GROMACS .gro file of C-alpha atoms in nm:
model
  180
    1UNK     CA    1  -2.119  -0.651  -0.830
    2UNK     CA    2  -2.060  -0.297  -0.705
    3UNK     CA    3  -1.723  -0.150  -0.604
    4UNK     CA    4  -1.760  -0.239  -0.235
    5UNK     CA    5  -1.848  -0.599  -0.323
    6UNK     CA    6  -1.554  -0.615  -0.564
    7UNK     CA    7  -1.314  -0.484  -0.297
    8UNK     CA    8  -1.445  -0.732  -0.040
    9UNK     CA    9  -1.412  -1.014  -0.296
   10UNK     CA   10  -1.064  -0.936  -0.430
   11UNK     CA   11  -0.886  -0.774  -0.135
   12UNK     CA   12  -0.834  -1.098   0.065
   13UNK     CA   13  -0.671  -1.256  -0.241
   14UNK     CA   14  -0.447  -0.952  -0.291
   15UNK     CA   15  -0.369  -0.920   0.079
   16UNK     CA   16  -0.259  -1.285   0.111
   17UNK     CA   17  -0.054  -1.282  -0.210
   18UNK     CA   18   0.132  -0.960  -0.126
   19UNK     CA   19   0.241  -1.055   0.226
   20UNK     CA   20   0.620  -1.040   0.265
   21UNK     CA   21   0.669  -0.927  -0.097
   22UNK     CA   22   0.733  -0.556  -0.047
   23UNK     CA   23   0.412  -0.467  -0.232
   24UNK     CA   24   0.158  -0.268  -0.033
   25UNK     CA   25  -0.178  -0.450  -0.061
   26UNK     CA   26  -0.373  -0.126  -0.102
   27UNK     CA   27  -0.151  -0.028  -0.395
   28UNK     CA   28  -0.219  -0.363  -0.564
   29UNK     CA   29  -0.590  -0.321  -0.492
   30UNK     CA   30  -0.591   0.026  -0.649
   31UNK     CA   31  -0.418  -0.110  -0.958
   32UNK     CA   32  -0.666  -0.398  -0.980
   33UNK     CA   33  -0.953  -0.150  -0.972
   34UNK     CA   34  -0.788   0.085  -1.222
   35UNK     CA   35  -0.660  -0.172  -1.468
   36UNK     CA   36  -0.971  -0.387  -1.474
   37UNK     CA   37  -1.182  -0.074  -1.528
   38UNK     CA   38  -1.383  -0.137  -1.212
   39UNK     CA   39  -1.562   0.197  -1.197
   40UNK     CA   40  -1.911   0.276  -1.084
   41UNK     CA   41  -2.127  -0.032  -1.042
   42UNK     CA   42  -1.989  -0.230  -1.338
   43UNK     CA   43  -1.759  -0.496  -1.199
   44UNK     CA   44  -1.617  -0.813  -1.350
   45UNK     CA   45  -1.812  -0.744  -1.669
   46UNK     CA   46  -1.523  -0.707  -1.910
   47UNK     CA   47  -1.358  -0.989  -2.102
   48UNK     CA   48  -1.009  -0.933  -1.965
   49UNK     CA   49  -1.113  -0.943  -1.601
   50UNK     CA   50  -1.399  -1.192  -1.603
   51UNK     CA   51  -1.292  -1.448  -1.862
   52UNK     CA   52  -0.913  -1.413  -1.852
   53UNK     CA   53  -0.880  -1.331  -1.479
   54UNK     CA   54  -0.636  -1.046  -1.562
   55UNK     CA   55  -0.697  -0.780  -1.296
   56UNK     CA   56  -0.390  -0.571  -1.372
   57UNK     CA   57  -0.400  -0.522  -1.749
   58UNK     CA   58  -0.077  -0.719  -1.784
   59UNK     CA   59   0.014  -0.736  -2.150
   60UNK     CA   60   0.170  -1.035  -2.320
   61UNK     CA   61   0.483  -0.951  -2.517
   62UNK     CA   62   0.584  -1.145  -2.826
   63UNK     CA   63   0.819  -1.354  -2.608
   64UNK     CA   64   0.558  -1.441  -2.344
   65UNK     CA   65   0.501  -1.819  -2.337
   66UNK     CA   66   0.187  -1.842  -2.119
   67UNK     CA   67  -0.183  -1.817  -2.204
   68UNK     CA   68  -0.288  -1.494  -2.370
   69UNK     CA   69  -0.597  -1.328  -2.513
   70UNK     CA   70  -0.647  -1.063  -2.780
   71UNK     CA   71  -0.853  -0.785  -2.618
   72UNK     CA   72  -0.958  -0.430  -2.710
   73UNK     CA   73  -0.796  -0.153  -2.503
   74UNK     CA   74  -0.729   0.222  -2.496
   75UNK     CA   75  -0.387   0.382  -2.450
   76UNK     CA   76  -0.282   0.740  -2.375
   77UNK     CA   77   0.003   0.721  -2.630
   78UNK     CA   78   0.063   0.540  -2.958
   79UNK     CA   79   0.235   0.206  -2.908
   80UNK     CA   80   0.386  -0.065  -3.126
   81UNK     CA   81   0.202  -0.385  -3.209
   82UNK     CA   82   0.297  -0.741  -3.305
   83UNK     CA   83   0.129  -1.049  -3.447
   84UNK     CA   84  -0.247  -1.004  -3.470
   85UNK     CA   85  -0.248  -0.687  -3.260
   86UNK     CA   86  -0.399  -0.389  -3.440
   87UNK     CA   87  -0.434  -0.014  -3.409
   88UNK     CA   88  -0.811   0.050  -3.433
   89UNK     CA   89  -0.831   0.428  -3.428
   90UNK     CA   90  -0.833   0.726  -3.199
   91UNK     CA   91  -1.082   0.938  -3.009
   92UNK     CA   92  -1.098   1.222  -2.760
   93UNK     CA   93  -1.090   1.118  -2.396
   94UNK     CA   94  -1.304   1.277  -2.124
   95UNK     CA   95  -1.022   1.526  -2.067
   96UNK     CA   96  -1.021   1.627  -2.434
   97UNK     CA   97  -0.687   1.457  -2.507
   98UNK     CA   98  -0.646   1.204  -2.786
   99UNK     CA   99  -0.655   0.839  -2.683
  100UNK     CA  100  -0.572   0.540  -2.901
  101UNK     CA  101  -0.773   0.221  -2.944
  102UNK     CA  102  -0.594  -0.111  -2.996
  103UNK     CA  103  -0.650  -0.482  -3.013
  104UNK     CA  104  -0.364  -0.613  -2.793
  105UNK     CA  105  -0.243  -0.935  -2.637
  106UNK     CA  106  -0.291  -0.964  -2.263
  107UNK     CA  107  -0.192  -1.244  -2.030
  108UNK     CA  108  -0.470  -1.486  -1.934
  109UNK     CA  109  -0.486  -1.670  -1.601
  110UNK     CA  110  -0.666  -1.966  -1.447
  111UNK     CA  111  -0.737  -1.778  -1.122
  112UNK     CA  112  -0.718  -1.433  -0.967
  113UNK     CA  113  -0.455  -1.560  -0.723
  114UNK     CA  114  -0.236  -1.665  -1.017
  115UNK     CA  115  -0.282  -1.318  -1.166
  116UNK     CA  116  -0.184  -1.138  -0.844
  117UNK     CA  117   0.129  -1.351  -0.809
  118UNK     CA  118   0.228  -1.276  -1.169
  119UNK     CA  119   0.166  -0.904  -1.108
  120UNK     CA  120   0.419  -0.920  -0.824
  121UNK     CA  121   0.666  -1.090  -1.058
  122UNK     CA  122   0.607  -0.822  -1.322
  123UNK     CA  123   0.698  -0.557  -1.063
  124UNK     CA  124   1.030  -0.739  -1.011
  125UNK     CA  125   1.137  -0.640  -1.363
  126UNK     CA  126   1.441  -0.407  -1.369
  127UNK     CA  127   1.249  -0.093  -1.471
  128UNK     CA  128   1.031  -0.115  -1.159
  129UNK     CA  129   1.315  -0.214  -0.928
  130UNK     CA  130   1.524   0.081  -1.054
  131UNK     CA  131   1.223   0.310  -1.004
  132UNK     CA  132   1.215   0.207  -0.636
  133UNK     CA  133   0.902  -0.007  -0.610
  134UNK     CA  134   1.051  -0.236  -0.344
  135UNK     CA  135   1.225   0.031  -0.139
  136UNK     CA  136   0.920   0.257  -0.112
  137UNK     CA  137   0.858   0.355   0.249
  138UNK     CA  138   0.486   0.409   0.197
  139UNK     CA  139   0.204   0.372  -0.052
  140UNK     CA  140   0.252   0.714  -0.212
  141UNK     CA  141   0.617   0.636  -0.287
  142UNK     CA  142   0.528   0.294  -0.424
  143UNK     CA  143   0.254   0.431  -0.648
  144UNK     CA  144   0.498   0.694  -0.780
  145UNK     CA  145   0.764   0.428  -0.842
  146UNK     CA  146   0.520   0.204  -1.030
  147UNK     CA  147   0.421   0.496  -1.251
  148UNK     CA  148   0.784   0.597  -1.300
  149UNK     CA  149   0.867   0.239  -1.398
  150UNK     CA  150   0.622   0.273  -1.687
  151UNK     CA  151   0.328   0.060  -1.578
  152UNK     CA  152   0.072   0.270  -1.763
  153UNK     CA  153   0.071   0.516  -2.050
  154UNK     CA  154  -0.135   0.775  -1.860
  155UNK     CA  155   0.070   1.070  -1.731
  156UNK     CA  156  -0.168   1.099  -1.432
  157UNK     CA  157  -0.152   0.730  -1.335
  158UNK     CA  158   0.001   0.783  -0.988
  159UNK     CA  159  -0.256   1.042  -0.878
  160UNK     CA  160  -0.533   0.826  -1.024
  161UNK     CA  161  -0.423   0.532  -0.806
  162UNK     CA  162  -0.402   0.750  -0.495
  163UNK     CA  163  -0.757   0.867  -0.563
  164UNK     CA  164  -0.875   0.507  -0.584
  165UNK     CA  165  -0.706   0.415  -0.255
  166UNK     CA  166  -0.881   0.705  -0.087
  167UNK     CA  167  -1.218   0.627  -0.249
  168UNK     CA  168  -1.230   0.272  -0.111
  169UNK     CA  169  -1.092   0.359   0.232
  170UNK     CA  170  -1.417   0.287   0.414
  171UNK     CA  171  -1.479  -0.054   0.256
  172UNK     CA  172  -1.255  -0.277   0.463
  173UNK     CA  173  -1.076  -0.228   0.796
  174UNK     CA  174  -0.720  -0.222   0.658
  175UNK     CA  175  -0.818   0.033   0.396
  176UNK     CA  176  -0.952   0.273   0.660
  177UNK     CA  177  -0.595   0.371   0.749
  178UNK     CA  178  -0.528   0.713   0.603
  179UNK     CA  179  -0.291   0.704   0.304
  180UNK     CA  180   0.047   0.836   0.402
   0.00000   0.00000   0.00000
């Protein structure tokens, strides 16, 4: 499945789930693409996305009671671990900066719709609300608020998401609208 096919597959699910929530569907789409590592022509090939239906890289804390899976991931900063999670080493990223490899717990879902709905609930956590996710007037503000709330460890997360929104703009009618 290439990127266009992925967008056409997942966007209707995201669009329907985000209606009347305060989450811009194109922001959720960009995060789904970014967090499920949907780059180039390799889509739905990784364990987290394909098997566990986790499009957003939502981790499972030690207090999380739902289904979870132990999956390999990379982080931009060193993080703490619990249970069977492990630090696996470090490497240089494409930008020359050190990145850190972990085995971490992520939430697992029965469907992509269930995942999108949980993603919306995750964004209702106080750190995202305080950052302004639900009062954002446009996609740029919402992306900045999500990054400010600490969604990802990458310091360039907001600009990365904006780039994704722009890169898929021609794929579906709603996405054609220029990002504000």
